[in-house]
Amino acid sequence: QGKFTLLRDTRTDGSFLVHHFLSFYLRAGCKVCFVALLQSFSHYNIVAQKLGVSLAAAKERGQLVFLEGLKSCLDLLFGEEEQPGQPSPLQFLSTCDLRALFDFVRVSLSAADSWKGPVLLVDDLSVLLSLGAAPVAVLDFIHYCRVCVCCQLKGNVVVLVHSNEDSEDEENELVVNSLCHHSDLILWAEGLATGFCKDVHGQIKIIKRLSLRQAAEQDLVQIYQYKIQDRNVTFFARGLSAAVL
């Protein structure tokens, strides 16, 4: 509880980590606010069903609060009327800050009812920059979410960001590097430097930020390779894949 987990991907798609955490927290009985900016609800629901979880059922019983960012953007940009007293969470498209999005998260998770603990899941934060939000506004949004969810409500925050160290997108790299400094745990999925392999889809670097708690401690880093299958993901030490053995 009270942890901020950063999911980072480079030269690969790290969305399998988002699906893992979504199904994991729903099965654990947590109240989940899912800010989905990248895909539709039906996409996440189909993948979740393969993992043994129904997002539709979770929404009906009030366990899952789902913000479908793609639909909200279209409604806001192309004229759907807002309901009185319910401003769009993506109001930053016409204003300067992400306060409406934070208010949506805060209200969604404040009434946790009988659920075990609140969880904020964001997929993915880089989309906010693409939609025109300033890096400072995005970092402020995450800071307030951490204070509200992690500190006040004793819940967890899990955020996915895309990164490319060779990219000229300085704003995105600024956000990624800033979040790395504040994370309790970093799961960094990377594509293989040698290119495509049918038995190894990438490697994941697990960084436990011990230095965040105790200044003298060094971060604990573990590196595994992985293969994504239809219903799960197989992890193994480097050099121990089926292609080698």
mmCIF file of C-alpha atoms in Angstrom:
data_model
loop_
_atom_site.group_PDB
_atom_site.id
_atom_site.type_symbol
_atom_site.label_atom_id
_atom_site.label_comp_id
_atom_site.label_asym_id
_atom_site.label_seq_id
_atom_site.Cartn_x
_atom_site.Cartn_y
_atom_site.Cartn_z
ATOM 1 C CA GLN A 1 0.000 0.000 0.000
ATOM 2 C CA GLY A 2 1.056 3.562 -0.665
ATOM 3 C CA LYS A 3 3.338 2.631 -3.573
ATOM 4 C CA PHE A 4 3.888 4.335 -6.915
ATOM 5 C CA THR A 5 4.761 1.866 -9.691
ATOM 6 C CA LEU A 6 6.062 3.103 -13.039
ATOM 7 C CA LEU A 7 5.648 0.896 -16.104
ATOM 8 C CA ARG A 8 8.069 1.996 -18.812
ATOM 9 C CA ASP A 9 8.571 0.579 -22.285
ATOM 10 C CA THR A 10 11.236 1.197 -24.924
ATOM 11 C CA ARG A 11 11.240 -0.290 -28.437
ATOM 12 C CA THR A 12 8.372 -2.611 -27.464
ATOM 13 C CA ASP A 13 4.768 -2.576 -26.239
ATOM 14 C CA GLY A 14 4.476 -2.734 -22.451
ATOM 15 C CA SER A 15 0.682 -2.943 -22.380
ATOM 16 C CA PHE A 16 0.838 -6.562 -21.146
ATOM 17 C CA LEU A 17 1.940 -5.093 -17.806
ATOM 18 C CA VAL A 18 -1.176 -2.892 -17.678
ATOM 19 C CA HIS A 19 -3.434 -5.898 -18.307
ATOM 20 C CA HIS A 20 -1.609 -7.827 -15.568
ATOM 21 C CA PHE A 21 -2.063 -5.105 -12.932
ATOM 22 C CA LEU A 22 -5.690 -4.476 -13.920
ATOM 23 C CA SER A 23 -6.687 -8.120 -13.538
ATOM 24 C CA PHE A 24 -4.480 -8.553 -10.453
ATOM 25 C CA TYR A 25 -6.066 -5.684 -8.491
ATOM 26 C CA LEU A 26 -9.622 -6.585 -9.526
ATOM 27 C CA ARG A 27 -9.115 -10.190 -8.399
ATOM 28 C CA ALA A 28 -7.644 -8.874 -5.133
ATOM 29 C CA GLY A 29 -10.874 -6.981 -4.416
ATOM 30 C CA CYS A 30 -9.469 -3.451 -4.768
ATOM 31 C CA LYS A 31 -11.394 -0.405 -5.973
ATOM 32 C CA VAL A 32 -9.805 0.525 -9.334
ATOM 33 C CA CYS A 33 -9.964 3.811 -11.237
ATOM 34 C CA PHE A 34 -8.696 3.075 -14.753
ATOM 35 C CA VAL A 35 -7.803 6.106 -16.872
ATOM 36 C CA ALA A 36 -7.604 4.401 -20.285
ATOM 37 C CA LEU A 37 -6.310 6.847 -22.877
ATOM 38 C CA LEU A 38 -4.954 4.384 -25.425
ATOM 39 C CA GLN A 39 -7.625 1.763 -26.205
ATOM 40 C CA SER A 40 -11.375 1.262 -26.028
ATOM 41 C CA PHE A 41 -13.244 -0.451 -23.192
ATOM 42 C CA SER A 42 -14.032 -3.456 -25.401
ATOM 43 C CA HIS A 43 -10.302 -4.006 -26.077
ATOM 44 C CA TYR A 44 -9.413 -4.098 -22.373
ATOM 45 C CA ASN A 45 -12.469 -6.251 -21.633
ATOM 46 C CA ILE A 46 -11.528 -8.879 -24.253
ATOM 47 C CA VAL A 47 -7.978 -9.182 -22.882
ATOM 48 C CA ALA A 48 -9.248 -9.264 -19.278
ATOM 49 C CA GLN A 49 -11.634 -12.129 -20.131
ATOM 50 C CA LYS A 50 -8.649 -14.161 -21.329
ATOM 51 C CA LEU A 51 -7.111 -13.517 -17.909
ATOM 52 C CA GLY A 52 -10.290 -14.618 -16.128
ATOM 53 C CA VAL A 53 -11.729 -11.193 -15.218
ATOM 54 C CA SER A 54 -14.868 -9.441 -16.495
ATOM 55 C CA LEU A 55 -14.496 -5.661 -16.624
ATOM 56 C CA ALA A 56 -18.196 -5.229 -17.411
ATOM 57 C CA ALA A 57 -19.148 -7.113 -14.234
ATOM 58 C CA ALA A 58 -16.594 -5.103 -12.216
ATOM 59 C CA LYS A 59 -18.148 -1.858 -13.502
ATOM 60 C CA GLU A 60 -21.657 -3.008 -12.629
ATOM 61 C CA ARG A 61 -20.772 -3.837 -9.039
ATOM 62 C CA GLY A 62 -18.952 -0.504 -8.623
ATOM 63 C CA GLN A 63 -15.463 -1.959 -8.251
ATOM 64 C CA LEU A 64 -14.128 -0.479 -11.514
ATOM 65 C CA VAL A 65 -14.428 3.159 -12.586
ATOM 66 C CA PHE A 66 -13.433 3.344 -16.258
ATOM 67 C CA LEU A 67 -12.585 6.537 -18.129
ATOM 68 C CA GLU A 68 -12.606 5.822 -21.869
ATOM 69 C CA GLY A 69 -10.274 8.564 -23.036
ATOM 70 C CA LEU A 70 -10.796 8.057 -26.779
ATOM 71 C CA LYS A 71 -14.569 8.465 -26.510
ATOM 72 C CA SER A 72 -14.289 11.383 -24.060
ATOM 73 C CA CYS A 73 -11.973 13.247 -26.454
ATOM 74 C CA LEU A 74 -14.392 12.826 -29.355
ATOM 75 C CA ASP A 75 -17.353 13.910 -27.241
ATOM 76 C CA LEU A 76 -15.474 17.001 -26.060
ATOM 77 C CA LEU A 77 -14.084 18.006 -29.452
ATOM 78 C CA PHE A 78 -17.103 17.259 -31.617
ATOM 79 C CA GLY A 79 -19.940 18.694 -29.676
ATOM 80 C CA GLU A 80 -21.495 16.248 -27.237
ATOM 81 C CA GLU A 81 -23.241 18.281 -24.557
ATOM 82 C CA GLU A 82 -21.786 18.079 -21.064
ATOM 83 C CA GLN A 83 -24.125 17.101 -18.289
ATOM 84 C CA PRO A 84 -24.799 19.997 -15.900
ATOM 85 C CA GLY A 85 -22.430 19.930 -12.945
ATOM 86 C CA GLN A 86 -20.336 17.152 -14.506
ATOM 87 C CA PRO A 87 -17.465 18.699 -16.477
ATOM 88 C CA SER A 88 -15.427 16.411 -18.711
ATOM 89 C CA PRO A 89 -12.323 14.903 -17.044
ATOM 90 C CA LEU A 90 -10.425 15.827 -20.225
ATOM 91 C CA GLN A 91 -11.245 19.530 -19.967
ATOM 92 C CA PHE A 92 -7.532 20.320 -20.336
ATOM 93 C CA LEU A 93 -8.093 20.114 -24.111
ATOM 94 C CA SER A 94 -9.632 23.571 -23.810
ATOM 95 C CA THR A 95 -7.953 24.776 -20.588
ATOM 96 C CA CYS A 96 -4.409 24.730 -19.220
ATOM 97 C CA ASP A 97 -4.457 22.262 -16.353
ATOM 98 C CA LEU A 98 -5.466 18.705 -15.477
ATOM 99 C CA ARG A 99 -7.510 19.628 -12.412
ATOM 100 C CA ALA A 100 -10.736 18.128 -13.822
ATOM 101 C CA LEU A 101 -8.965 14.812 -14.458
ATOM 102 C CA PHE A 102 -7.567 14.785 -10.912
ATOM 103 C CA ASP A 103 -11.024 15.576 -9.490
ATOM 104 C CA PHE A 104 -12.404 12.612 -11.452
ATOM 105 C CA VAL A 105 -9.772 10.316 -9.897
ATOM 106 C CA ARG A 106 -10.253 11.728 -6.385
ATOM 107 C CA VAL A 107 -14.045 11.398 -6.444
ATOM 108 C CA SER A 108 -13.866 7.914 -7.987
ATOM 109 C CA LEU A 109 -11.558 6.533 -5.302
ATOM 110 C CA SER A 110 -12.626 8.494 -2.209
ATOM 111 C CA ALA A 111 -15.682 6.286 -1.709
ATOM 112 C CA ALA A 112 -13.881 2.935 -1.575
ATOM 113 C CA ASP A 113 -16.872 1.405 0.289
ATOM 114 C CA SER A 114 -16.126 -2.193 1.231
ATOM 115 C CA TRP A 115 -13.261 -2.691 -1.244
ATOM 116 C CA LYS A 116 -9.796 -3.491 0.077
ATOM 117 C CA GLY A 117 -7.937 -0.418 -1.192
ATOM 118 C CA PRO A 118 -7.991 2.198 -3.953
ATOM 119 C CA VAL A 119 -5.844 1.851 -7.081
ATOM 120 C CA LEU A 120 -5.240 4.357 -9.880
ATOM 121 C CA LEU A 121 -4.140 2.827 -13.199
ATOM 122 C CA VAL A 122 -3.182 5.046 -16.171
ATOM 123 C CA ASP A 123 -2.602 3.785 -19.736
ATOM 124 C CA ASP A 124 -0.746 5.657 -20.949
ATOM 125 C CA LEU A 125 0.528 8.971 -19.634
ATOM 126 C CA SER A 126 2.339 9.905 -22.856
ATOM 127 C CA VAL A 127 -1.048 10.394 -24.549
ATOM 128 C CA LEU A 128 -1.726 13.431 -22.335
ATOM 129 C CA LEU A 129 1.329 15.125 -23.829
ATOM 130 C CA SER A 130 0.181 14.216 -27.339
ATOM 131 C CA LEU A 131 -3.190 15.808 -26.578
ATOM 132 C CA GLY A 132 -1.487 19.088 -25.702
ATOM 133 C CA ALA A 133 -0.984 18.941 -21.930
ATOM 134 C CA ALA A 134 2.230 20.602 -20.722
ATOM 135 C CA PRO A 135 4.890 18.413 -19.039
ATOM 136 C CA VAL A 136 4.574 20.464 -15.827
ATOM 137 C CA ALA A 137 0.803 19.896 -15.798
ATOM 138 C CA VAL A 138 1.267 16.131 -16.263
ATOM 139 C CA LEU A 139 3.834 15.953 -13.448
ATOM 140 C CA ASP A 140 1.577 18.043 -11.194
ATOM 141 C CA PHE A 141 -1.308 15.684 -11.940
ATOM 142 C CA ILE A 142 0.749 12.632 -10.951
ATOM 143 C CA HIS A 143 2.056 14.413 -7.841
ATOM 144 C CA TYR A 144 -1.466 15.211 -6.634
ATOM 145 C CA CYS A 145 -2.616 11.671 -7.442
ATOM 146 C CA ARG A 146 0.246 10.259 -5.372
ATOM 147 C CA VAL A 147 -0.593 12.525 -2.444
ATOM 148 C CA CYS A 148 -4.295 11.658 -2.629
ATOM 149 C CA VAL A 149 -4.183 7.937 -3.455
ATOM 150 C CA CYS A 150 -0.871 6.799 -1.925
ATOM 151 C CA CYS A 151 -0.604 9.057 1.134
ATOM 152 C CA GLN A 152 -4.177 9.930 2.134
ATOM 153 C CA LEU A 153 -6.090 6.856 0.968
ATOM 154 C CA LYS A 154 -3.193 4.363 1.430
ATOM 155 C CA GLY A 155 -3.689 2.999 -2.070
ATOM 156 C CA ASN A 156 -1.467 2.390 -5.092
ATOM 157 C CA VAL A 157 -0.756 4.225 -8.335
ATOM 158 C CA VAL A 158 0.384 2.388 -11.489
ATOM 159 C CA VAL A 159 1.297 4.428 -14.578
ATOM 160 C CA LEU A 160 2.514 3.389 -18.042
ATOM 161 C CA VAL A 161 4.736 5.699 -20.112
ATOM 162 C CA HIS A 162 6.447 5.169 -23.450
ATOM 163 C CA SER A 163 10.058 6.254 -23.823
ATOM 164 C CA ASN A 164 12.791 6.245 -26.415
ATOM 165 C CA GLU A 165 16.227 7.401 -25.400
ATOM 166 C CA ASP A 166 17.003 8.346 -29.024
ATOM 167 C CA SER A 167 13.781 10.315 -29.388
ATOM 168 C CA GLU A 168 13.705 14.042 -30.074
ATOM 169 C CA ASP A 169 10.558 14.348 -27.955
ATOM 170 C CA GLU A 170 12.190 16.236 -25.091
ATOM 171 C CA GLU A 171 8.917 16.823 -23.237
ATOM 172 C CA ASN A 172 8.128 13.112 -23.006
ATOM 173 C CA GLU A 173 11.661 12.236 -21.878
ATOM 174 C CA LEU A 174 11.461 14.970 -19.229
ATOM 175 C CA VAL A 175 8.276 13.445 -17.834
ATOM 176 C CA VAL A 176 9.675 9.887 -17.945
ATOM 177 C CA ASN A 177 12.927 10.811 -16.186
ATOM 178 C CA SER A 178 11.092 12.826 -13.523
ATOM 179 C CA LEU A 179 8.721 9.947 -12.782
ATOM 180 C CA CYS A 180 11.640 7.515 -12.515
ATOM 181 C CA HIS A 181 13.071 9.599 -9.665
ATOM 182 C CA HIS A 182 9.798 9.406 -7.699
ATOM 183 C CA SER A 183 8.847 5.766 -8.284
ATOM 184 C CA ASP A 184 8.940 3.069 -5.613
ATOM 185 C CA LEU A 185 9.158 0.389 -8.304
ATOM 186 C CA ILE A 186 10.031 0.581 -12.013
ATOM 187 C CA LEU A 187 9.155 -2.201 -14.457
ATOM 188 C CA TRP A 188 11.011 -1.348 -17.659
ATOM 189 C CA ALA A 189 10.147 -3.459 -20.702
ATOM 190 C CA GLU A 190 12.644 -3.206 -23.549
ATOM 191 C CA GLY A 191 12.802 -4.687 -27.028
ATOM 192 C CA LEU A 192 15.788 -6.870 -27.820
ATOM 193 C CA ALA A 193 18.778 -4.985 -29.202
ATOM 194 C CA THR A 194 19.381 -7.893 -31.604
ATOM 195 C CA GLY A 195 15.924 -7.602 -33.156
ATOM 196 C CA PHE A 196 12.925 -9.918 -33.432
ATOM 197 C CA CYS A 197 12.962 -13.427 -31.957
ATOM 198 C CA LYS A 198 9.923 -15.722 -31.835
ATOM 199 C CA ASP A 199 10.999 -17.272 -28.510
ATOM 200 C CA VAL A 200 12.010 -14.048 -26.736
ATOM 201 C CA HIS A 201 9.805 -10.976 -27.105
ATOM 202 C CA GLY A 202 11.895 -8.654 -24.938
ATOM 203 C CA GLN A 203 13.538 -8.126 -21.592
ATOM 204 C CA ILE A 204 12.178 -6.546 -18.437
ATOM 205 C CA LYS A 205 14.250 -4.648 -15.924
ATOM 206 C CA ILE A 206 12.810 -4.622 -12.389
ATOM 207 C CA ILE A 207 14.175 -1.701 -10.367
ATOM 208 C CA LYS A 208 13.281 -1.568 -6.673
ATOM 209 C CA ARG A 209 13.984 1.989 -5.544
ATOM 210 C CA LEU A 210 15.560 1.306 -2.142
ATOM 211 C CA SER A 211 17.375 4.646 -2.388
ATOM 212 C CA LEU A 212 13.986 6.396 -2.265
ATOM 213 C CA ARG A 213 13.498 5.178 1.321
ATOM 214 C CA GLN A 214 17.090 5.165 2.589
ATOM 215 C CA ALA A 215 19.645 7.483 1.034
ATOM 216 C CA ALA A 216 22.608 5.147 1.604
ATOM 217 C CA GLU A 217 20.961 2.168 -0.107
ATOM 218 C CA GLN A 218 21.511 1.211 -3.736
ATOM 219 C CA ASP A 219 18.602 0.344 -5.986
ATOM 220 C CA LEU A 220 18.020 -3.384 -6.506
ATOM 221 C CA VAL A 221 17.999 -4.246 -10.227
ATOM 222 C CA GLN A 222 16.901 -7.586 -11.699
ATOM 223 C CA ILE A 223 16.770 -8.354 -15.423
ATOM 224 C CA TYR A 224 14.683 -11.102 -17.031
ATOM 225 C CA GLN A 225 13.630 -11.946 -20.551
ATOM 226 C CA TYR A 226 10.031 -12.752 -21.408
ATOM 227 C CA LYS A 227 7.734 -14.316 -23.963
ATOM 228 C CA ILE A 228 4.105 -13.188 -24.274
ATOM 229 C CA GLN A 229 1.648 -16.045 -24.760
ATOM 230 C CA ASP A 230 -2.104 -16.020 -25.320
ATOM 231 C CA ARG A 231 -3.133 -16.100 -21.658
ATOM 232 C CA ASN A 232 0.068 -15.399 -19.730
ATOM 233 C CA VAL A 233 3.676 -14.228 -19.920
ATOM 234 C CA THR A 234 6.683 -16.496 -19.340
ATOM 235 C CA PHE A 235 9.762 -14.982 -17.667
ATOM 236 C CA PHE A 236 13.238 -16.509 -17.626
ATOM 237 C CA ALA A 237 16.843 -15.513 -16.986
ATOM 238 C CA ARG A 238 18.813 -14.143 -19.895
ATOM 239 C CA GLY A 239 20.210 -16.872 -22.117
ATOM 240 C CA LEU A 240 17.777 -19.531 -20.867
ATOM 241 C CA SER A 241 15.068 -19.227 -23.539
ATOM 242 C CA ALA A 242 13.872 -22.120 -25.693
ATOM 243 C CA ALA A 243 15.792 -20.609 -28.615
ATOM 244 C CA VAL A 244 19.075 -21.145 -26.742
ATOM 245 C CA LEU A 245 18.359 -24.363 -24.836
#
